[in-house]
Amino acid sequence: QLQLVESGGGSVQTGGSLRLSCAASTSRLCMGWFRQAPGKEREGVATIWTGADSTYYGDSVKGRFTISQDNAKKTVYLQMNSLKPEDTANYYCAATGPFVSLVDCSSIKSAHFPYWGQGTQVTVSS
């Protein structure tokens, strides 16, 4: 059973930065970050096609967030810059099953990700 452990959440002021980490027990072709704020639907933030290091982003975070990986550590990161109060949410790391298409990975849709971490809270104050 794949396990994902997130870390790095916290509280920052508007314009600040945070880096989230997600350590996986095994490698996967596609991993991603999603977020959910109270009363809102889960939103796709970013995904990475690990074999080619290709990255994909939701419109609301493009240019501000960067997803990256360290293959040796089986760890995926989410660098978040220029944070805004609307970025406040619980952030979840997710991984696909062993068979996934690039199309599904790049769609940044939670339906393609059966494995989830416990979540880490990010709070941005104005």
mmCIF file of C-alpha atoms in Angstrom:
data_model
loop_
_atom_site.group_PDB
_atom_site.id
_atom_site.type_symbol
_atom_site.label_atom_id
_atom_site.label_comp_id
_atom_site.label_asym_id
_atom_site.label_seq_id
_atom_site.Cartn_x
_atom_site.Cartn_y
_atom_site.Cartn_z
ATOM 1 C CA GLN A 1 0.000 0.000 0.000
ATOM 2 C CA LEU A 2 1.450 3.317 -1.104
ATOM 3 C CA GLN A 3 1.870 5.793 1.735
ATOM 4 C CA LEU A 4 2.261 9.544 1.406
ATOM 5 C CA VAL A 5 3.467 11.808 4.201
ATOM 6 C CA GLU A 6 3.193 15.566 3.823
ATOM 7 C CA SER A 7 4.989 18.275 5.746
ATOM 8 C CA GLY A 8 5.696 21.977 5.533
ATOM 9 C CA GLY A 9 2.364 23.678 6.073
ATOM 10 C CA GLY A 10 1.968 26.695 8.293
ATOM 11 C CA SER A 11 0.864 30.298 8.536
ATOM 12 C CA VAL A 12 2.280 33.176 6.526
ATOM 13 C CA GLN A 13 1.299 36.696 5.574
ATOM 14 C CA THR A 14 0.214 37.755 2.109
ATOM 15 C CA GLY A 15 3.151 37.695 -0.274
ATOM 16 C CA GLY A 16 5.051 35.129 1.741
ATOM 17 C CA SER A 17 6.330 31.710 0.722
ATOM 18 C CA LEU A 18 6.057 28.141 1.927
ATOM 19 C CA ARG A 19 7.376 24.822 0.680
ATOM 20 C CA LEU A 20 5.423 21.628 1.096
ATOM 21 C CA SER A 21 7.016 18.203 0.938
ATOM 22 C CA CYS A 22 5.494 14.802 0.232
ATOM 23 C CA ALA A 23 7.473 11.638 0.853
ATOM 24 C CA ALA A 24 6.160 8.535 -0.921
ATOM 25 C CA SER A 25 6.834 4.933 0.098
ATOM 26 C CA THR A 26 7.121 3.920 -3.571
ATOM 27 C CA SER A 27 7.543 5.759 -6.863
ATOM 28 C CA ARG A 28 4.638 6.598 -9.128
ATOM 29 C CA LEU A 29 4.426 7.896 -12.698
ATOM 30 C CA CYS A 30 2.310 10.844 -11.645
ATOM 31 C CA MET A 31 2.010 12.731 -8.392
ATOM 32 C CA GLY A 32 0.163 15.869 -7.532
ATOM 33 C CA TRP A 33 -0.980 18.450 -5.054
ATOM 34 C CA PHE A 34 -4.595 19.334 -4.404
ATOM 35 C CA ARG A 35 -6.214 21.683 -1.923
ATOM 36 C CA GLN A 36 -9.560 22.102 -0.242
ATOM 37 C CA ALA A 37 -10.826 25.116 1.629
ATOM 38 C CA PRO A 38 -13.805 24.922 4.034
ATOM 39 C CA GLY A 39 -17.067 24.818 2.124
ATOM 40 C CA LYS A 40 -15.349 24.482 -1.244
ATOM 41 C CA GLU A 41 -14.673 21.609 -3.604
ATOM 42 C CA ARG A 42 -11.260 20.034 -3.829
ATOM 43 C CA GLU A 43 -9.109 21.892 -6.370
ATOM 44 C CA GLY A 44 -6.229 20.613 -8.440
ATOM 45 C CA VAL A 45 -3.079 22.634 -7.812
ATOM 46 C CA ALA A 46 -0.281 20.915 -9.729
ATOM 47 C CA THR A 47 0.884 17.565 -11.011
ATOM 48 C CA ILE A 48 4.195 16.144 -12.161
ATOM 49 C CA TRP A 49 4.856 13.350 -14.678
ATOM 50 C CA THR A 50 7.806 11.975 -12.812
ATOM 51 C CA GLY A 51 9.435 10.075 -15.658
ATOM 52 C CA ALA A 52 9.943 13.181 -17.772
ATOM 53 C CA ASP A 53 9.778 15.823 -15.051
ATOM 54 C CA SER A 54 6.844 17.443 -16.865
ATOM 55 C CA THR A 55 4.720 19.741 -14.745
ATOM 56 C CA TYR A 56 1.135 20.984 -14.946
ATOM 57 C CA TYR A 57 -0.617 23.711 -12.980
ATOM 58 C CA GLY A 58 -4.088 24.945 -12.155
ATOM 59 C CA ASP A 59 -4.871 28.399 -13.492
ATOM 60 C CA SER A 60 -5.077 29.972 -10.045
ATOM 61 C CA VAL A 61 -1.470 29.114 -9.156
ATOM 62 C CA LYS A 62 0.376 29.424 -12.467
ATOM 63 C CA GLY A 63 3.449 31.594 -12.144
ATOM 64 C CA ARG A 64 3.396 31.442 -8.338
ATOM 65 C CA PHE A 65 3.695 27.755 -7.440
ATOM 66 C CA THR A 66 6.279 25.231 -8.587
ATOM 67 C CA ILE A 67 6.060 21.458 -8.280
ATOM 68 C CA SER A 68 9.303 19.508 -8.316
ATOM 69 C CA GLN A 69 10.700 16.149 -7.305
ATOM 70 C CA ASP A 70 13.708 14.385 -5.854
ATOM 71 C CA ASN A 71 13.608 10.899 -7.359
ATOM 72 C CA ALA A 72 16.250 9.507 -5.023
ATOM 73 C CA LYS A 73 14.174 10.521 -2.001
ATOM 74 C CA LYS A 74 10.818 9.647 -3.636
ATOM 75 C CA THR A 75 9.744 13.122 -2.571
ATOM 76 C CA VAL A 76 7.649 15.730 -4.330
ATOM 77 C CA TYR A 77 7.717 19.390 -3.378
ATOM 78 C CA LEU A 78 5.380 22.328 -3.843
ATOM 79 C CA GLN A 79 7.088 25.703 -3.639
ATOM 80 C CA MET A 80 4.471 28.373 -3.065
ATOM 81 C CA ASN A 81 5.415 32.009 -3.607
ATOM 82 C CA SER A 82 3.426 35.247 -3.592
ATOM 83 C CA LEU A 83 0.827 33.611 -1.398
ATOM 84 C CA LYS A 84 -2.641 35.145 -1.184
ATOM 85 C CA PRO A 85 -5.414 34.743 1.408
ATOM 86 C CA GLU A 86 -7.386 32.730 -1.166
ATOM 87 C CA ASP A 87 -4.599 30.128 -1.106
ATOM 88 C CA THR A 88 -5.657 29.229 2.440
ATOM 89 C CA ALA A 89 -6.670 25.569 2.440
ATOM 90 C CA ASN A 90 -5.741 22.086 3.494
ATOM 91 C CA TYR A 91 -3.192 20.842 0.950
ATOM 92 C CA TYR A 92 -3.055 17.173 0.014
ATOM 93 C CA CYS A 93 -0.399 15.181 -1.763
ATOM 94 C CA ALA A 94 -1.738 12.489 -4.087
ATOM 95 C CA ALA A 95 -0.410 9.710 -6.287
ATOM 96 C CA THR A 96 -1.842 7.719 -9.153
ATOM 97 C CA GLY A 97 -1.898 3.965 -9.485
ATOM 98 C CA PRO A 98 0.893 2.150 -11.335
ATOM 99 C CA PHE A 99 -0.825 2.613 -14.714
ATOM 100 C CA VAL A 100 -1.787 6.126 -15.726
ATOM 101 C CA SER A 101 -1.725 8.136 -18.911
ATOM 102 C CA LEU A 102 -0.011 11.469 -19.422
ATOM 103 C CA VAL A 103 -3.398 12.884 -20.412
ATOM 104 C CA ASP A 104 -4.891 11.868 -17.075
ATOM 105 C CA CYS A 105 -1.886 13.191 -15.155
ATOM 106 C CA SER A 106 -1.944 16.550 -16.919
ATOM 107 C CA SER A 107 -5.684 16.974 -16.305
ATOM 108 C CA ILE A 108 -5.021 17.617 -12.570
ATOM 109 C CA LYS A 109 -8.263 15.859 -11.649
ATOM 110 C CA SER A 110 -8.567 14.123 -8.295
ATOM 111 C CA ALA A 111 -10.490 11.213 -9.832
ATOM 112 C CA HIS A 112 -7.228 9.853 -11.270
ATOM 113 C CA PHE A 113 -5.492 9.768 -7.864
ATOM 114 C CA PRO A 114 -6.443 6.857 -5.565
ATOM 115 C CA TYR A 115 -3.707 7.495 -2.998
ATOM 116 C CA TRP A 116 -3.792 10.492 -0.648
ATOM 117 C CA GLY A 117 -1.786 11.937 2.191
ATOM 118 C CA GLN A 118 -3.279 13.189 5.423
ATOM 119 C CA GLY A 119 -3.148 16.844 4.409
ATOM 120 C CA THR A 120 -1.301 19.854 5.728
ATOM 121 C CA GLN A 121 -2.865 23.211 6.530
ATOM 122 C CA VAL A 122 -1.731 26.401 4.833
ATOM 123 C CA THR A 123 -3.074 29.689 6.173
ATOM 124 C CA VAL A 124 -2.357 33.032 4.519
ATOM 125 C CA SER A 125 -3.318 36.153 6.433
ATOM 126 C CA SER A 126 -3.851 39.594 4.934
#
